[in-house]
């Protein structure tokens, strides 16, 4: 694949972002959301984040994205949370690594002190290996914390990275 650039999203990217986001939602094995985004709800969703970014190929195609926002409020608002999505046609090309690496820098620039993932599905070994390679620390395991699309429950593994 050609060179990938991670950049702040623009309004013109929203349709492609929604398509990629909804693909992950439909797969039902990574995101907690069950409802797909519409053009209206998607535009509002990506705009409401502290930061939303896209991975763009040389030919200007959006192949992935991330959202960054506080994990909680008040005394815990210094802890960020993020979600990542890569188009199924572009997986395995290290786009996720570019997104997570950019997000770590961006989270710090936004004033966050920690990046925490609340619900990494235990069987999502590619994501887990990536996070561990980038210095994230697993906090433990929550048995049966994620309901998969087919209805069975899998463990989740919270992770964090000090910024």
PDB file of C-alpha atoms in Angstrom:
ATOM      1  CA  UNK A   1       0.000   0.000   0.000  1.00  0.00           C
ATOM      2  CA  UNK A   2       1.115   3.542  -0.588  1.00  0.00           C
ATOM      3  CA  UNK A   3       2.129   5.965   2.144  1.00  0.00           C
ATOM      4  CA  UNK A   4      -0.430   6.625   4.888  1.00  0.00           C
ATOM      5  CA  UNK A   5      -0.795  10.042   6.487  1.00  0.00           C
ATOM      6  CA  UNK A   6      -2.674  10.528   9.770  1.00  0.00           C
ATOM      7  CA  UNK A   7      -4.318  13.932  10.014  1.00  0.00           C
ATOM      8  CA  UNK A   8      -7.164  15.766  11.703  1.00  0.00           C
ATOM      9  CA  UNK A   9     -10.483  14.901  10.113  1.00  0.00           C
ATOM     10  CA  UNK A  10     -12.389  17.369   7.936  1.00  0.00           C
ATOM     11  CA  UNK A  11     -16.123  17.537   7.270  1.00  0.00           C
ATOM     12  CA  UNK A  12     -15.533  16.075   3.808  1.00  0.00           C
ATOM     13  CA  UNK A  13     -14.199  12.902   5.497  1.00  0.00           C
ATOM     14  CA  UNK A  14     -17.311  12.169   7.544  1.00  0.00           C
ATOM     15  CA  UNK A  15     -19.059   9.848   5.057  1.00  0.00           C
ATOM     16  CA  UNK A  16     -15.973   7.652   4.726  1.00  0.00           C
ATOM     17  CA  UNK A  17     -15.473   7.701   8.502  1.00  0.00           C
ATOM     18  CA  UNK A  18     -19.068   6.605   9.072  1.00  0.00           C
ATOM     19  CA  UNK A  19     -18.652   3.763   6.580  1.00  0.00           C
ATOM     20  CA  UNK A  20     -15.537   2.465   8.359  1.00  0.00           C
ATOM     21  CA  UNK A  21     -17.019   2.968  11.857  1.00  0.00           C
ATOM     22  CA  UNK A  22     -20.247   1.180  10.927  1.00  0.00           C
ATOM     23  CA  UNK A  23     -18.315  -1.723   9.422  1.00  0.00           C
ATOM     24  CA  UNK A  24     -16.700  -2.345  12.831  1.00  0.00           C
ATOM     25  CA  UNK A  25     -20.049  -1.949  14.609  1.00  0.00           C
ATOM     26  CA  UNK A  26     -21.662  -4.505  12.256  1.00  0.00           C
ATOM     27  CA  UNK A  27     -18.831  -6.982  12.833  1.00  0.00           C
ATOM     28  CA  UNK A  28     -19.804  -6.936  16.516  1.00  0.00           C
ATOM     29  CA  UNK A  29     -16.450  -8.082  17.904  1.00  0.00           C
ATOM     30  CA  UNK A  30     -14.669  -4.888  19.003  1.00  0.00           C
ATOM     31  CA  UNK A  31     -16.825  -1.795  19.601  1.00  0.00           C
ATOM     32  CA  UNK A  32     -19.449  -1.704  22.374  1.00  0.00           C
ATOM     33  CA  UNK A  33     -21.858   0.260  20.157  1.00  0.00           C
ATOM     34  CA  UNK A  34     -24.702  -1.627  18.522  1.00  0.00           C
ATOM     35  CA  UNK A  35     -26.335   1.218  16.603  1.00  0.00           C
ATOM     36  CA  UNK A  36     -24.800   2.417  13.369  1.00  0.00           C
ATOM     37  CA  UNK A  37     -24.077   6.077  12.755  1.00  0.00           C
ATOM     38  CA  UNK A  38     -26.143   8.044  10.251  1.00  0.00           C
ATOM     39  CA  UNK A  39     -24.821  11.018   8.300  1.00  0.00           C
ATOM     40  CA  UNK A  40     -26.348  13.337  10.906  1.00  0.00           C
ATOM     41  CA  UNK A  41     -25.403  11.400  14.044  1.00  0.00           C
ATOM     42  CA  UNK A  42     -21.951  10.618  12.642  1.00  0.00           C
ATOM     43  CA  UNK A  43     -21.156  14.248  11.897  1.00  0.00           C
ATOM     44  CA  UNK A  44     -22.180  15.218  15.433  1.00  0.00           C
ATOM     45  CA  UNK A  45     -20.301  12.255  16.957  1.00  0.00           C
ATOM     46  CA  UNK A  46     -16.954  12.969  15.302  1.00  0.00           C
ATOM     47  CA  UNK A  47     -17.274  16.705  15.943  1.00  0.00           C
ATOM     48  CA  UNK A  48     -17.982  16.132  19.661  1.00  0.00           C
ATOM     49  CA  UNK A  49     -14.681  14.345  20.313  1.00  0.00           C
ATOM     50  CA  UNK A  50     -11.646  16.083  21.760  1.00  0.00           C
ATOM     51  CA  UNK A  51      -9.899  15.055  18.543  1.00  0.00           C
ATOM     52  CA  UNK A  52     -10.880  12.934  15.556  1.00  0.00           C
ATOM     53  CA  UNK A  53      -8.307  11.833  13.004  1.00  0.00           C
ATOM     54  CA  UNK A  54      -8.204   9.876   9.772  1.00  0.00           C
ATOM     55  CA  UNK A  55      -5.613   7.722   8.068  1.00  0.00           C
ATOM     56  CA  UNK A  56      -5.423   8.864   4.452  1.00  0.00           C
ATOM     57  CA  UNK A  57      -3.670   7.065   1.604  1.00  0.00           C
ATOM     58  CA  UNK A  58      -1.620   8.842  -1.074  1.00  0.00           C
ATOM     59  CA  UNK A  59      -4.632   8.679  -3.369  1.00  0.00           C
ATOM     60  CA  UNK A  60      -6.687  10.556  -0.714  1.00  0.00           C
ATOM     61  CA  UNK A  61      -8.746   7.532   0.333  1.00  0.00           C
ATOM     62  CA  UNK A  62      -9.731   7.336   4.004  1.00  0.00           C
ATOM     63  CA  UNK A  63      -8.638   3.906   5.265  1.00  0.00           C
ATOM     64  CA  UNK A  64      -8.914   4.341   9.038  1.00  0.00           C
ATOM     65  CA  UNK A  65      -9.716   6.698  11.881  1.00  0.00           C
ATOM     66  CA  UNK A  66      -9.542   7.311  15.594  1.00  0.00           C
ATOM     67  CA  UNK A  67     -11.454   9.307  18.151  1.00  0.00           C
ATOM     68  CA  UNK A  68      -9.953  10.735  21.344  1.00  0.00           C
ATOM     69  CA  UNK A  69     -11.914  12.011  24.329  1.00  0.00           C
ATOM     70  CA  UNK A  70     -11.876  12.070  28.147  1.00  0.00           C
ATOM     71  CA  UNK A  71     -12.434   8.680  29.745  1.00  0.00           C
ATOM     72  CA  UNK A  72     -14.301  10.330  32.634  1.00  0.00           C
ATOM     73  CA  UNK A  73     -15.066  13.743  34.129  1.00  0.00           C
ATOM     74  CA  UNK A  74     -13.802  16.002  36.891  1.00  0.00           C
ATOM     75  CA  UNK A  75     -10.934  14.569  38.891  1.00  0.00           C
ATOM     76  CA  UNK A  76     -10.443  11.831  36.294  1.00  0.00           C
ATOM     77  CA  UNK A  77     -10.700  14.043  33.194  1.00  0.00           C
ATOM     78  CA  UNK A  78      -6.909  13.841  32.701  1.00  0.00           C
ATOM     79  CA  UNK A  79      -7.367  10.228  31.550  1.00  0.00           C
ATOM     80  CA  UNK A  80      -8.163   9.882  27.855  1.00  0.00           C
ATOM     81  CA  UNK A  81      -9.922   7.113  25.989  1.00  0.00           C
ATOM     82  CA  UNK A  82      -9.742   6.356  22.283  1.00  0.00           C
ATOM     83  CA  UNK A  83     -11.241   4.078  19.662  1.00  0.00           C
ATOM     84  CA  UNK A  84      -9.657   2.985  16.392  1.00  0.00           C
ATOM     85  CA  UNK A  85     -11.155   1.638  13.183  1.00  0.00           C
ATOM     86  CA  UNK A  86      -9.467   0.447  10.006  1.00  0.00           C
ATOM     87  CA  UNK A  87     -11.316  -0.473   6.836  1.00  0.00           C
ATOM     88  CA  UNK A  88     -11.455  -4.253   6.409  1.00  0.00           C
ATOM     89  CA  UNK A  89      -9.828  -3.815   2.976  1.00  0.00           C
ATOM     90  CA  UNK A  90      -6.819  -2.132   4.594  1.00  0.00           C
ATOM     91  CA  UNK A  91      -6.211  -4.290   7.661  1.00  0.00           C
ATOM     92  CA  UNK A  92      -2.847  -5.939   8.194  1.00  0.00           C
ATOM     93  CA  UNK A  93      -0.966  -2.979   6.720  1.00  0.00           C
ATOM     94  CA  UNK A  94       0.086  -1.405  10.054  1.00  0.00           C
ATOM     95  CA  UNK A  95      -2.418   1.436   9.737  1.00  0.00           C
ATOM     96  CA  UNK A  96      -3.592   0.756  13.297  1.00  0.00           C
ATOM     97  CA  UNK A  97      -0.052   1.306  14.541  1.00  0.00           C
ATOM     98  CA  UNK A  98       0.096   4.681  12.794  1.00  0.00           C
ATOM     99  CA  UNK A  99      -3.263   5.648  14.320  1.00  0.00           C
ATOM    100  CA  UNK A 100      -2.352   4.597  17.862  1.00  0.00           C
ATOM    101  CA  UNK A 101       1.091   6.229  17.665  1.00  0.00           C
ATOM    102  CA  UNK A 102      -0.428   9.490  16.457  1.00  0.00           C
ATOM    103  CA  UNK A 103      -3.091   9.285  19.157  1.00  0.00           C
ATOM    104  CA  UNK A 104      -0.477   8.957  21.909  1.00  0.00           C
ATOM    105  CA  UNK A 105       1.167  12.186  20.752  1.00  0.00           C
ATOM    106  CA  UNK A 106      -2.161  13.966  20.262  1.00  0.00           C
ATOM    107  CA  UNK A 107      -3.480  12.906  23.682  1.00  0.00           C
ATOM    108  CA  UNK A 108      -0.445  14.451  25.337  1.00  0.00           C
ATOM    109  CA  UNK A 109      -0.796  17.639  23.271  1.00  0.00           C
ATOM    110  CA  UNK A 110      -4.433  17.835  24.396  1.00  0.00           C
ATOM    111  CA  UNK A 111      -3.287  17.789  28.026  1.00  0.00           C
ATOM    112  CA  UNK A 112      -4.157  14.216  28.936  1.00  0.00           C
ATOM    113  CA  UNK A 113      -1.796  12.369  31.303  1.00  0.00           C
ATOM    114  CA  UNK A 114      -2.913   8.781  30.626  1.00  0.00           C
ATOM    115  CA  UNK A 115      -4.504   6.947  27.694  1.00  0.00           C
ATOM    116  CA  UNK A 116      -6.754   4.119  28.885  1.00  0.00           C
ATOM    117  CA  UNK A 117      -8.680   1.486  26.974  1.00  0.00           C
ATOM    118  CA  UNK A 118     -11.595   0.129  28.979  1.00  0.00           C
ATOM    119  CA  UNK A 119     -12.739  -2.814  26.918  1.00  0.00           C
ATOM    120  CA  UNK A 120     -10.220  -4.510  24.638  1.00  0.00           C
ATOM    121  CA  UNK A 121     -11.739  -7.881  23.784  1.00  0.00           C
ATOM    122  CA  UNK A 122      -9.359 -10.611  24.920  1.00  0.00           C
ATOM    123  CA  UNK A 123      -9.551 -12.458  21.588  1.00  0.00           C
ATOM    124  CA  UNK A 124      -8.537  -9.292  19.682  1.00  0.00           C
ATOM    125  CA  UNK A 125      -4.929 -10.469  19.714  1.00  0.00           C
ATOM    126  CA  UNK A 126      -3.731  -8.159  16.934  1.00  0.00           C
ATOM    127  CA  UNK A 127      -4.839  -5.055  18.842  1.00  0.00           C
ATOM    128  CA  UNK A 128      -3.503  -6.414  22.128  1.00  0.00           C
ATOM    129  CA  UNK A 129      -0.075  -7.195  20.628  1.00  0.00           C
ATOM    130  CA  UNK A 130       0.047  -3.723  19.083  1.00  0.00           C
ATOM    131  CA  UNK A 131      -0.826  -2.002  22.365  1.00  0.00           C
ATOM    132  CA  UNK A 132       1.754  -4.019  24.281  1.00  0.00           C
ATOM    133  CA  UNK A 133       4.419  -3.335  21.632  1.00  0.00           C
ATOM    134  CA  UNK A 134       3.694   0.409  22.021  1.00  0.00           C
ATOM    135  CA  UNK A 135       4.117   0.254  25.796  1.00  0.00           C
ATOM    136  CA  UNK A 136       0.540  -0.141  27.055  1.00  0.00           C
ATOM    137  CA  UNK A 137       0.145  -2.106  30.277  1.00  0.00           C
ATOM    138  CA  UNK A 138      -2.710  -4.542  30.807  1.00  0.00           C
ATOM    139  CA  UNK A 139      -4.542  -3.863  34.067  1.00  0.00           C
ATOM    140  CA  UNK A 140      -6.191  -7.257  34.396  1.00  0.00           C
ATOM    141  CA  UNK A 141      -9.093  -9.150  32.891  1.00  0.00           C
ATOM    142  CA  UNK A 142     -12.825  -8.638  33.323  1.00  0.00           C
ATOM    143  CA  UNK A 143     -14.520 -12.007  32.829  1.00  0.00           C
ATOM    144  CA  UNK A 144     -17.405 -11.932  30.363  1.00  0.00           C
ATOM    145  CA  UNK A 145     -17.198  -8.155  29.945  1.00  0.00           C
ATOM    146  CA  UNK A 146     -18.093  -8.021  26.249  1.00  0.00           C
ATOM    147  CA  UNK A 147     -21.135  -9.452  24.501  1.00  0.00           C
ATOM    148  CA  UNK A 148     -20.134 -10.586  21.035  1.00  0.00           C
ATOM    149  CA  UNK A 149     -22.448 -10.227  18.038  1.00  0.00           C
ATOM    150  CA  UNK A 150     -23.453 -13.891  18.274  1.00  0.00           C
ATOM    151  CA  UNK A 151     -24.491 -13.410  21.917  1.00  0.00           C
ATOM    152  CA  UNK A 152     -21.669 -15.170  23.773  1.00  0.00           C
ATOM    153  CA  UNK A 153     -19.554 -13.261  26.257  1.00  0.00           C
ATOM    154  CA  UNK A 154     -15.803 -12.795  26.092  1.00  0.00           C
ATOM    155  CA  UNK A 155     -13.337 -11.355  28.566  1.00  0.00           C
ATOM    156  CA  UNK A 156     -12.092  -7.786  28.211  1.00  0.00           C
ATOM    157  CA  UNK A 157      -8.657  -6.490  29.090  1.00  0.00           C
ATOM    158  CA  UNK A 158      -8.278  -2.863  30.190  1.00  0.00           C
ATOM    159  CA  UNK A 159      -4.991  -1.228  29.169  1.00  0.00           C
ATOM    160  CA  UNK A 160      -3.274   2.071  29.968  1.00  0.00           C
ATOM    161  CA  UNK A 161      -0.283   4.100  28.819  1.00  0.00           C
ATOM    162  CA  UNK A 162       1.192   7.002  30.770  1.00  0.00           C
ATOM    163  CA  UNK A 163       1.770  10.023  28.528  1.00  0.00           C
TER     164      UNK A 163
END
